[in-house]
PDB file of C-alpha atoms in Angstrom:
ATOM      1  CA  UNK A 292    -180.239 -34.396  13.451  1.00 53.00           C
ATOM      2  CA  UNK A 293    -182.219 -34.781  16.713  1.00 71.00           C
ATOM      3  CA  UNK A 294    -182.580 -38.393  17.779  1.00 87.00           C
ATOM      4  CA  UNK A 295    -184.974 -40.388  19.268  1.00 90.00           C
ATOM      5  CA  UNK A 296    -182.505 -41.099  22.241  1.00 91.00           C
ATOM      6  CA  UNK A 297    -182.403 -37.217  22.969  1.00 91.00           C
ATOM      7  CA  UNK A 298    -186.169 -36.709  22.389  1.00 93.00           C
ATOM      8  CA  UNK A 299    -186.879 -39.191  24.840  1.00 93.00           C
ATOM      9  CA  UNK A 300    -184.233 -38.070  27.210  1.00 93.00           C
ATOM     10  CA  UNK A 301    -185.036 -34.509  27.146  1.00 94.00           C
ATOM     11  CA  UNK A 302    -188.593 -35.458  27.877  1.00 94.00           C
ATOM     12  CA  UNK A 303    -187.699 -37.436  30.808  1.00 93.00           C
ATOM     13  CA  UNK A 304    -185.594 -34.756  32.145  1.00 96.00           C
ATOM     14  CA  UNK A 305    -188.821 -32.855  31.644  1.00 95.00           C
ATOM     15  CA  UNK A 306    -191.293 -35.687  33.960  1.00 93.00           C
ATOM     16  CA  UNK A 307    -188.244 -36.550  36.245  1.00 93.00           C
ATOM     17  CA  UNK A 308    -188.102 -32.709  37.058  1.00 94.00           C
ATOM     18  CA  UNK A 309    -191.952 -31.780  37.667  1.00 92.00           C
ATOM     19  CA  UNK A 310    -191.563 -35.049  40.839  1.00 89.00           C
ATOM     20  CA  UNK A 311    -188.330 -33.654  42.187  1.00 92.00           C
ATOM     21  CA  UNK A 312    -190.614 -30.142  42.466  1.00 92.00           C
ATOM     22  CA  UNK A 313    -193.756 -32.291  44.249  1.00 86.00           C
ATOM     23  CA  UNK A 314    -193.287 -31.301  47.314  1.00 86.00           C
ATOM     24  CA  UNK A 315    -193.102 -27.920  46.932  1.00 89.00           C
ATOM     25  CA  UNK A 316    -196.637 -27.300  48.369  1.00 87.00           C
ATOM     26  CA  UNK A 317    -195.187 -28.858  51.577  1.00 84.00           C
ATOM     27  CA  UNK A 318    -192.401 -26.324  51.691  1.00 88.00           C
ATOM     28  CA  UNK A 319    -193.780 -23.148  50.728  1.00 89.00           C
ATOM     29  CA  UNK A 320    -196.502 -24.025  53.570  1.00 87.00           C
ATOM     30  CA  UNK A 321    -193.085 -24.616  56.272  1.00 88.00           C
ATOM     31  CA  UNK A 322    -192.071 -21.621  55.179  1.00 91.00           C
ATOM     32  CA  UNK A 323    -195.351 -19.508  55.173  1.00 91.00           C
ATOM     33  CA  UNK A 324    -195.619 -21.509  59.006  1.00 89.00           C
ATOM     34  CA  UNK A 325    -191.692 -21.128  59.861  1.00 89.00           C
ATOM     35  CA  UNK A 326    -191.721 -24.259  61.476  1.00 87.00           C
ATOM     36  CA  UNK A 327    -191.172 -28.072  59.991  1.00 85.00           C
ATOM     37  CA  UNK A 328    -194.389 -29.200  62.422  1.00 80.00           C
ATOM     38  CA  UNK A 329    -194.502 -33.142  62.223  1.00 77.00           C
ATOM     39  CA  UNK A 330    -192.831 -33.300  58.644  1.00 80.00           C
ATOM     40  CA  UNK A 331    -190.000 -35.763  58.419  1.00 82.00           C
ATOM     41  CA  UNK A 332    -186.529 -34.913  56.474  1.00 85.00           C
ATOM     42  CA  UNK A 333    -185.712 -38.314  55.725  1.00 85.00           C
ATOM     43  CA  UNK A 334    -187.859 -38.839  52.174  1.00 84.00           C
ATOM     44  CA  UNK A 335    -185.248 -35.166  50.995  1.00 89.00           C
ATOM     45  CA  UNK A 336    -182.225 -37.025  52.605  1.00 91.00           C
ATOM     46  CA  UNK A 337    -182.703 -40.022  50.529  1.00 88.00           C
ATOM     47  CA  UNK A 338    -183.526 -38.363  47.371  1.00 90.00           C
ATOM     48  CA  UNK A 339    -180.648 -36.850  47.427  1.00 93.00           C
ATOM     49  CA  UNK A 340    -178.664 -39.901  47.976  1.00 93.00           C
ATOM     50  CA  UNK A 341    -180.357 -41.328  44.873  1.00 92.00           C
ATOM     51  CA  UNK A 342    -179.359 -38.192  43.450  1.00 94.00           C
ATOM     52  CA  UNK A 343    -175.983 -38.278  43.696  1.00 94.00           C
ATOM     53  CA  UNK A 344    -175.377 -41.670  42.531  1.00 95.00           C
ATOM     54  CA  UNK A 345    -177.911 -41.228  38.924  1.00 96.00           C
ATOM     55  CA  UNK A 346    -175.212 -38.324  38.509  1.00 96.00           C
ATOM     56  CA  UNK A 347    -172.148 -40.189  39.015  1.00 96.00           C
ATOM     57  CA  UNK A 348    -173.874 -43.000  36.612  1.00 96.00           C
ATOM     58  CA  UNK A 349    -174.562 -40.669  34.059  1.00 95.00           C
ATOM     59  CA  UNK A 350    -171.148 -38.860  33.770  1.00 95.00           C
ATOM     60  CA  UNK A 351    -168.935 -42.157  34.638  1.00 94.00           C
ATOM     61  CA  UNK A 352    -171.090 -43.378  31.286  1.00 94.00           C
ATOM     62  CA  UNK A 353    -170.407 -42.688  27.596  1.00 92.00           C
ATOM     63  CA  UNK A 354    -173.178 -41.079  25.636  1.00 90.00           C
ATOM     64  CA  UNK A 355    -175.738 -40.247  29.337  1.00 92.00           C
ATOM     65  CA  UNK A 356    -175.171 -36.862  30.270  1.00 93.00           C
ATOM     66  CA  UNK A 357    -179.397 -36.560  30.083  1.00 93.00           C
ATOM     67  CA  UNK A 358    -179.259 -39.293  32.960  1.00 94.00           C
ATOM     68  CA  UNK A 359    -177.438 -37.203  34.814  1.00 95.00           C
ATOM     69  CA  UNK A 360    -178.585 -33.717  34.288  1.00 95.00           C
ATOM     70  CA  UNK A 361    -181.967 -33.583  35.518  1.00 94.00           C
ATOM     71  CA  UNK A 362    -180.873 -35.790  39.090  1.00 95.00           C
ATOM     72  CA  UNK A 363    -178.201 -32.711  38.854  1.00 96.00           C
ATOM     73  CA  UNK A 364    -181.188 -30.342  38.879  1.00 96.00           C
ATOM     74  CA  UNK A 365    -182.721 -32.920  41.555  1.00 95.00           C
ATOM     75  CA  UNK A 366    -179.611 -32.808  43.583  1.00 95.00           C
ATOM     76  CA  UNK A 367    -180.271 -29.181  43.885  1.00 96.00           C
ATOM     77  CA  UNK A 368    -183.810 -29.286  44.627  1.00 95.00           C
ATOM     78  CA  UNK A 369    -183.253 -31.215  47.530  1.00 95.00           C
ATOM     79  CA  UNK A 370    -180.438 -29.233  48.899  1.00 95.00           C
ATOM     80  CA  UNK A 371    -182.468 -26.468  49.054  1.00 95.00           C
ATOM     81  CA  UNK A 372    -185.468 -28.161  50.686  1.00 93.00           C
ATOM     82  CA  UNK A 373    -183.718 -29.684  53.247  1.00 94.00           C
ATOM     83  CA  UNK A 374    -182.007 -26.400  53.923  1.00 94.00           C
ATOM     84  CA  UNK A 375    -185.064 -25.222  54.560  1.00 93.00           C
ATOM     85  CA  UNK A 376    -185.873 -27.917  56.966  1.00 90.00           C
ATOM     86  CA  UNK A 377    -182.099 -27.254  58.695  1.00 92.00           C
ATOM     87  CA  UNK A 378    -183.321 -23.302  59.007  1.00 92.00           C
ATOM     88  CA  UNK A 379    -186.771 -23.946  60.290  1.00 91.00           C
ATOM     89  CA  UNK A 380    -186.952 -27.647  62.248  1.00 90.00           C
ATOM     90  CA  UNK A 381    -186.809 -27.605  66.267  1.00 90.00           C
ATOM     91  CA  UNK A 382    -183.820 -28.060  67.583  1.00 89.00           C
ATOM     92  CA  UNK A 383    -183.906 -32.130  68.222  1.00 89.00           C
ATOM     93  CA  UNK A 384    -184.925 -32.438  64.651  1.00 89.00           C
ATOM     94  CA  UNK A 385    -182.162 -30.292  63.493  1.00 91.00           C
ATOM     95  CA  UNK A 386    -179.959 -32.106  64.982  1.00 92.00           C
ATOM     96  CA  UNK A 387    -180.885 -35.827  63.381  1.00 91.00           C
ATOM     97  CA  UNK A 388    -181.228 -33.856  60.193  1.00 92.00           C
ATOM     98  CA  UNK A 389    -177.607 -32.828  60.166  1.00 94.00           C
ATOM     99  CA  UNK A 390    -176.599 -36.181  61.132  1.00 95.00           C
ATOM    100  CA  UNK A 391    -178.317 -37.860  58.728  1.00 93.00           C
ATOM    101  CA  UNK A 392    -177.564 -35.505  56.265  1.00 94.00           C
ATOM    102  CA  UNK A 393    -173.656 -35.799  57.337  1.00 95.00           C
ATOM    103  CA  UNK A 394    -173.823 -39.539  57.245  1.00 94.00           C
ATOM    104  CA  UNK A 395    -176.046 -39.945  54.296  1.00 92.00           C
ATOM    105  CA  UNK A 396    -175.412 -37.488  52.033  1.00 93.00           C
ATOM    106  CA  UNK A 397    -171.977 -36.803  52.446  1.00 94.00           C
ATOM    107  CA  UNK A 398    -170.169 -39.627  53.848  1.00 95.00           C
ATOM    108  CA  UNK A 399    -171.876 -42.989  52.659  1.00 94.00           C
ATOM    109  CA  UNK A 400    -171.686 -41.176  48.423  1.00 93.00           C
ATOM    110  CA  UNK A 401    -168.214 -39.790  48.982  1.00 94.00           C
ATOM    111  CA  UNK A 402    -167.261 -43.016  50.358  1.00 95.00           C
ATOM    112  CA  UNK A 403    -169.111 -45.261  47.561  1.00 93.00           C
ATOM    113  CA  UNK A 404    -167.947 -42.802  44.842  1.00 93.00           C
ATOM    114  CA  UNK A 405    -164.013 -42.466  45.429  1.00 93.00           C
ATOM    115  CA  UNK A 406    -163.791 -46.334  46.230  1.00 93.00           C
ATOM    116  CA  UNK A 407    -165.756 -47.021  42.855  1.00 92.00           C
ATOM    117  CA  UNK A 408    -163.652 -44.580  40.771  1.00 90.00           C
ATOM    118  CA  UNK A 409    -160.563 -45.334  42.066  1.00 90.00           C
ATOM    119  CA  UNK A 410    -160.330 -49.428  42.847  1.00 91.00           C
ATOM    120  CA  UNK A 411    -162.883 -50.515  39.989  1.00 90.00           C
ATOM    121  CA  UNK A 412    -161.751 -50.620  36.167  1.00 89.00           C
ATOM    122  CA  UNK A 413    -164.157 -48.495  33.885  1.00 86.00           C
ATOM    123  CA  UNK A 414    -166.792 -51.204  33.001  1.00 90.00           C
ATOM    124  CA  UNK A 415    -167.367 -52.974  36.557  1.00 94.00           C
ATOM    125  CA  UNK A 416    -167.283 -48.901  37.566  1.00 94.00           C
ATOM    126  CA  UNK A 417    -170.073 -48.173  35.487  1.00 94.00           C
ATOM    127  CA  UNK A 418    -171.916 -51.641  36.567  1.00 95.00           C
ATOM    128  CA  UNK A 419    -171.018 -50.948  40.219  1.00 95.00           C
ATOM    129  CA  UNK A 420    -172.718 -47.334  40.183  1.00 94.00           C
ATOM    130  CA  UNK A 421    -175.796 -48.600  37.791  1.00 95.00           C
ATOM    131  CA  UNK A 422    -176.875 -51.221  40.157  1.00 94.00           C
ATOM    132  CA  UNK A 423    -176.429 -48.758  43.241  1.00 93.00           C
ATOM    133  CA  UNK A 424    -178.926 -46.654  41.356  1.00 94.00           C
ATOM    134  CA  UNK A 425    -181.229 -49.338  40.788  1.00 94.00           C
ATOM    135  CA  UNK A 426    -180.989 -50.054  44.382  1.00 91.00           C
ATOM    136  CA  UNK A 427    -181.910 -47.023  45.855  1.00 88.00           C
ATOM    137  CA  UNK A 428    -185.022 -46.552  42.686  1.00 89.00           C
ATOM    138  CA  UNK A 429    -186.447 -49.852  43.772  1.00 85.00           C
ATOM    139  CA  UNK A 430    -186.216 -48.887  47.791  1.00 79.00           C
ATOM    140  CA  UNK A 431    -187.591 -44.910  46.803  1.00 75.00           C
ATOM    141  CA  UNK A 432    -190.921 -47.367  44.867  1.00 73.00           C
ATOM    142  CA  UNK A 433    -191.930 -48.179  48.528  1.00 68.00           C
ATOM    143  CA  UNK A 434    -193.918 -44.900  48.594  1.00 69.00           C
ATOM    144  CA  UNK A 435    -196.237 -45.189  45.336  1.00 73.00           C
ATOM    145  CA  UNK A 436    -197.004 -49.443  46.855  1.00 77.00           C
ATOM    146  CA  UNK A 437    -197.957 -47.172  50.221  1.00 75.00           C
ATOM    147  CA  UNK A 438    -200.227 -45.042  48.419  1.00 77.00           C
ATOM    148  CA  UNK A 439    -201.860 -47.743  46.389  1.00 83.00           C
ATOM    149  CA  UNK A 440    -202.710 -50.021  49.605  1.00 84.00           C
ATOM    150  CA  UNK A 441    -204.202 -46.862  51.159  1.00 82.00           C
ATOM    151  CA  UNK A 442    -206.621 -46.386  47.880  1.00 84.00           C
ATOM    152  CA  UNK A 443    -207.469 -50.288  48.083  1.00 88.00           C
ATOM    153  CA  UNK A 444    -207.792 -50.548  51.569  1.00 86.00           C
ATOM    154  CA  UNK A 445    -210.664 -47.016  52.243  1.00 84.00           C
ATOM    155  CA  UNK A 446    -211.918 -47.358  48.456  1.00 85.00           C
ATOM    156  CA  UNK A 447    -211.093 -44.053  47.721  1.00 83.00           C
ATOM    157  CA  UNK A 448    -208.022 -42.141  45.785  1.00 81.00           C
ATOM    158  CA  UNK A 449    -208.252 -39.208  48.399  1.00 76.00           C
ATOM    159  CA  UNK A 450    -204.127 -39.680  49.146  1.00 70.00           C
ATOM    160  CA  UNK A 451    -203.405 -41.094  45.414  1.00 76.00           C
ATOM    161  CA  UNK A 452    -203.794 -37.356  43.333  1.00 78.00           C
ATOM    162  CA  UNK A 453    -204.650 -38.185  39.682  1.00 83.00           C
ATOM    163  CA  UNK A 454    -201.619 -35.399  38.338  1.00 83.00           C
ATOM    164  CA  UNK A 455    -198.806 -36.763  40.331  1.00 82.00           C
ATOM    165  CA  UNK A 456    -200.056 -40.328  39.309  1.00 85.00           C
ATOM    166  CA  UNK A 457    -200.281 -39.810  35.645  1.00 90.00           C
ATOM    167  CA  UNK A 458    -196.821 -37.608  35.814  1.00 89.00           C
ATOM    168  CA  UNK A 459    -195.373 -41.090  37.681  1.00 88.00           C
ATOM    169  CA  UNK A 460    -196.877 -43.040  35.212  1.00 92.00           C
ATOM    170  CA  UNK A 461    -195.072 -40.945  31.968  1.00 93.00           C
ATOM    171  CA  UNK A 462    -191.724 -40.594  33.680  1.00 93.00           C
ATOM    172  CA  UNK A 463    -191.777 -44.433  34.448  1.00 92.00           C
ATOM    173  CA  UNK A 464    -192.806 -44.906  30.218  1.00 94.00           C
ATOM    174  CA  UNK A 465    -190.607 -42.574  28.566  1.00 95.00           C
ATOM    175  CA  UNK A 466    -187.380 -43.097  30.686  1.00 95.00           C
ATOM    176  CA  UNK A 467    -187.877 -47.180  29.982  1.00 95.00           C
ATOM    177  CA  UNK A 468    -188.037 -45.879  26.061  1.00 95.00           C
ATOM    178  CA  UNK A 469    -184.990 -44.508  26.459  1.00 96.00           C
ATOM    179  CA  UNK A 470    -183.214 -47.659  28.038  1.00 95.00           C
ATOM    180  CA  UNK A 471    -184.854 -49.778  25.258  1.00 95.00           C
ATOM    181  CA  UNK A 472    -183.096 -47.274  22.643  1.00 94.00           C
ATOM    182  CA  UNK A 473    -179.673 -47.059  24.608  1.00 94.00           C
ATOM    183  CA  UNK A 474    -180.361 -50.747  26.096  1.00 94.00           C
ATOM    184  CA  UNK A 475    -179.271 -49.320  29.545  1.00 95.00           C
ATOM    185  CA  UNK A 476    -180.563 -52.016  31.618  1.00 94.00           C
ATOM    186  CA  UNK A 477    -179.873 -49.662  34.859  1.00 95.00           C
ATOM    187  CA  UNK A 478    -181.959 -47.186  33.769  1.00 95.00           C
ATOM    188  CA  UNK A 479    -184.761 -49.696  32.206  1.00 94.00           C
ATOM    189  CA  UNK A 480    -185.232 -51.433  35.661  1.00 93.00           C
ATOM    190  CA  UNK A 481    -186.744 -48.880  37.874  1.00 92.00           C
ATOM    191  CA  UNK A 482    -188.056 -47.051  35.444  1.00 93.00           C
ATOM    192  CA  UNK A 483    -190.004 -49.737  33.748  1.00 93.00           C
ATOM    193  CA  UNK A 484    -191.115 -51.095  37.753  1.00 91.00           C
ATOM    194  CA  UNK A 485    -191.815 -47.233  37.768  1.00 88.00           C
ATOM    195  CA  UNK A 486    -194.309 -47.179  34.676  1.00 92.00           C
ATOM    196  CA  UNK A 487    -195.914 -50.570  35.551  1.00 92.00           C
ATOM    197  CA  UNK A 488    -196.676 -48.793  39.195  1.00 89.00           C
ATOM    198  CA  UNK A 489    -197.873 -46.077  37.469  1.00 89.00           C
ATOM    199  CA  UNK A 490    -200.188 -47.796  35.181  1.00 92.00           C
ATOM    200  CA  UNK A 491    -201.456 -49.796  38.071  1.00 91.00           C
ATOM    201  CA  UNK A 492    -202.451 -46.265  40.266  1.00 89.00           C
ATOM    202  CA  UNK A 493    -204.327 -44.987  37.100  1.00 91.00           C
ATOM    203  CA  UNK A 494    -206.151 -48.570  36.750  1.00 92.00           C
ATOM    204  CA  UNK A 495    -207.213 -47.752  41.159  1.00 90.00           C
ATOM    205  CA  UNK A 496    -207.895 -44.225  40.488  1.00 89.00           C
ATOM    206  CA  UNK A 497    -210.597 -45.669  37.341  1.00 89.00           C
ATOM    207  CA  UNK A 498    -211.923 -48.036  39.618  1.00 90.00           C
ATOM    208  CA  UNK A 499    -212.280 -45.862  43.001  1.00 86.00           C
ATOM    209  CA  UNK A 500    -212.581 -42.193  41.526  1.00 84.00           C
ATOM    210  CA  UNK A 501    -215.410 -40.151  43.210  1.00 77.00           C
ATOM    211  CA  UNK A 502    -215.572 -36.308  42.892  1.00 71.00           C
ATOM    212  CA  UNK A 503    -215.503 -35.316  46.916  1.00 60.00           C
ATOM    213  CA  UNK A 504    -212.640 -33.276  47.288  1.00 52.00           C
ATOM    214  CA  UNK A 505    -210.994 -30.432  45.424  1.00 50.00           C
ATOM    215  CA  UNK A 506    -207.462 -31.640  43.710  1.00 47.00           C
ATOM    216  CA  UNK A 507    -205.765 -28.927  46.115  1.00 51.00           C
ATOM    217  CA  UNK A 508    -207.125 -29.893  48.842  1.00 51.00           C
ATOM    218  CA  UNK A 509    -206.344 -33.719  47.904  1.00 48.00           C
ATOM    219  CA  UNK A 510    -202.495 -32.757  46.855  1.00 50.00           C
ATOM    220  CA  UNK A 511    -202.342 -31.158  50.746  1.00 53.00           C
ATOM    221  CA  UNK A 512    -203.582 -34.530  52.017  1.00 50.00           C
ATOM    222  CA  UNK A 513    -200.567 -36.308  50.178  1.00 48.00           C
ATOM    223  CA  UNK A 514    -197.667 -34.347  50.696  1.00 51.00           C
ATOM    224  CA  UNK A 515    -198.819 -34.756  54.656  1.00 52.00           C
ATOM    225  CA  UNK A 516    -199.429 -38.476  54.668  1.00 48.00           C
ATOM    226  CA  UNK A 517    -195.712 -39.125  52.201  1.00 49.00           C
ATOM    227  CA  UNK A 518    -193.660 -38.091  55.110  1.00 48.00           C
ATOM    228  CA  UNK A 519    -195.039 -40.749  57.175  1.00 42.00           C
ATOM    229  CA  UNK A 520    -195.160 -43.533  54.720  1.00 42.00           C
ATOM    230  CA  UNK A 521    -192.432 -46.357  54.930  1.00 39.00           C
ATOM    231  CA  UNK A 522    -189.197 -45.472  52.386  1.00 40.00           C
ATOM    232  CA  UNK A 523    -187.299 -48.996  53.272  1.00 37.00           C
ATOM    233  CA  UNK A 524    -189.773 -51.668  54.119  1.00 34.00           C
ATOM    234  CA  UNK A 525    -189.479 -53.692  57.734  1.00 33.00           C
ATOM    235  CA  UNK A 526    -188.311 -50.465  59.727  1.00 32.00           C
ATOM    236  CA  UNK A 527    -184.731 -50.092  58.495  1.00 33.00           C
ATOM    237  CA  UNK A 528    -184.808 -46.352  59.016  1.00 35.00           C
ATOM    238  CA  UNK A 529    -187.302 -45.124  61.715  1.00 32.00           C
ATOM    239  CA  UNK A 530    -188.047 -41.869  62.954  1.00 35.00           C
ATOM    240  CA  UNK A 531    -188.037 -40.573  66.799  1.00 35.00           C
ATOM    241  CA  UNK A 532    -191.639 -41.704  66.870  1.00 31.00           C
ATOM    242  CA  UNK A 533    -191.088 -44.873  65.756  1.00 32.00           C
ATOM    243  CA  UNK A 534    -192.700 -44.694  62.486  1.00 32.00           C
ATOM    244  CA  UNK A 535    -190.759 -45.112  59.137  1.00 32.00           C
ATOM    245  CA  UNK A 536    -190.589 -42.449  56.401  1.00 34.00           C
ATOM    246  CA  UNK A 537    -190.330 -42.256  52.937  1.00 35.00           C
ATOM    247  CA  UNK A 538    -191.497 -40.575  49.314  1.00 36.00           C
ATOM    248  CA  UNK A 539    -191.426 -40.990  45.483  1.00 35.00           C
ATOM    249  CA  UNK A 540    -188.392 -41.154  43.764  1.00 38.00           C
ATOM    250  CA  UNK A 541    -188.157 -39.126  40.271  1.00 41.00           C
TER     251      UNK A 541
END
């Protein structure tokens, strides 16, 4: 018999999977372009760093393999995009890519994950890796607050797409059902920040709505101005501008 725990997981696989694919748009036009232009690699670096620990939470945890199957499906979603960026970047952003991508998403998890497994007994493991998720959720909600000051501050929801909003909004919902039915507080704590953001972009895009552009045209707008909005807030992480980067977490 089918439970309500799998229903809502599979679901959530479902929403967490259509965000890891947002930015597709972006890449098929670096691609079509062959060249990164002023996009930043940081927002892929750190999703996949998110990545990696939601899969070592879900498989370190009894009964959440659907935790960690669709950040396993994220995991390779951002591989692939920021091989893309490796292929097609100039060479001084190739070169901070790799680094960051050395330090970031290879050292810094591998690091985390065999000190975890191999000092920490099985329940501080498990509480160890949750609240490393929940760290790097809450940091990744940076980009949503971004969008939401930008809709407040010009009156319009030109950079706040009503799709991706209502997808945030359902992912953030039905993943913080599932923590209510497995009472995984890990899970329940971005998620439920998640579906709270959410609701609060759909309550903006009511109150500012006005039918000027085409939702294309609007999505193009979005996946430009995410790879210039702040990930970690006071300039933790900066780019060779400068500037601070960031994007949604799934």
């Amino acid at each position: 018999m089918i439970s309500l725990v799998n229903i809502f997981g599979v679901l959530g696989n479902i929403m967490s999977g259509l965000l890891y694919l947002s930015p597709l748009p972006t890449f098929w036009r670096i691609v079509k372009r062959r060249s990164t232009e002023e996009f930043e690699s940081l927002p892929y670096i750190c999703k996949l760093l998110n990545a990696y620990f939601w899969v070592y939470y879900g498989l370190i945890k009894p009964d959440s393999l659907l935790v960690a199957t669709v950040n396993m499906f994220g995991g390779v979603v951002e591989i692939i995009f920021l091989t893309i960026f490796l292929l097609l970047a100039p060479p001084g952003m190739k070169t901070r890519t790799a680094i960051l991508v050395a330090i970031l998403d290879v050292g810094f998890p591998a690091a985390a994950i065999l000190l975890t497994q191999f000092l920490l007994h099985e329940e501080v493991r498990i509480d160890v890796a949750g609240l490393l998720c929940v760290i790097f959720s809450m940091i990744a909600y940076a980009s949503p607050l971004s969008a939401m000051k930008t809709v407040v501050t010009t009156k319009s929801v030109e950079y706040m797409p009503f799709l991706l909003s209502f997808i945030f909004f359902v992912n953030g919902g039905v993943w913080t059902i599932y923590a209510l039915l497995t009472k995984d507080w890990f899970v329940g704590l971005p998620n439920g920040t998640g579906f709270l953001l959410g609701t609060a972009q759909l309550i903006l895009y009511a109150i500012y709505w006005k039918p000027n552009k085409s939702s294309k045209q609007v999505f193009d707008v979005l996946e430009d101005q995410q790879q210039h909005e702040p990930l970690i807030p006071g300039g933790l992480l900066s780019n060779h501008t400068g500037e601070v980067t960031s994007s949604y977490r799934s």
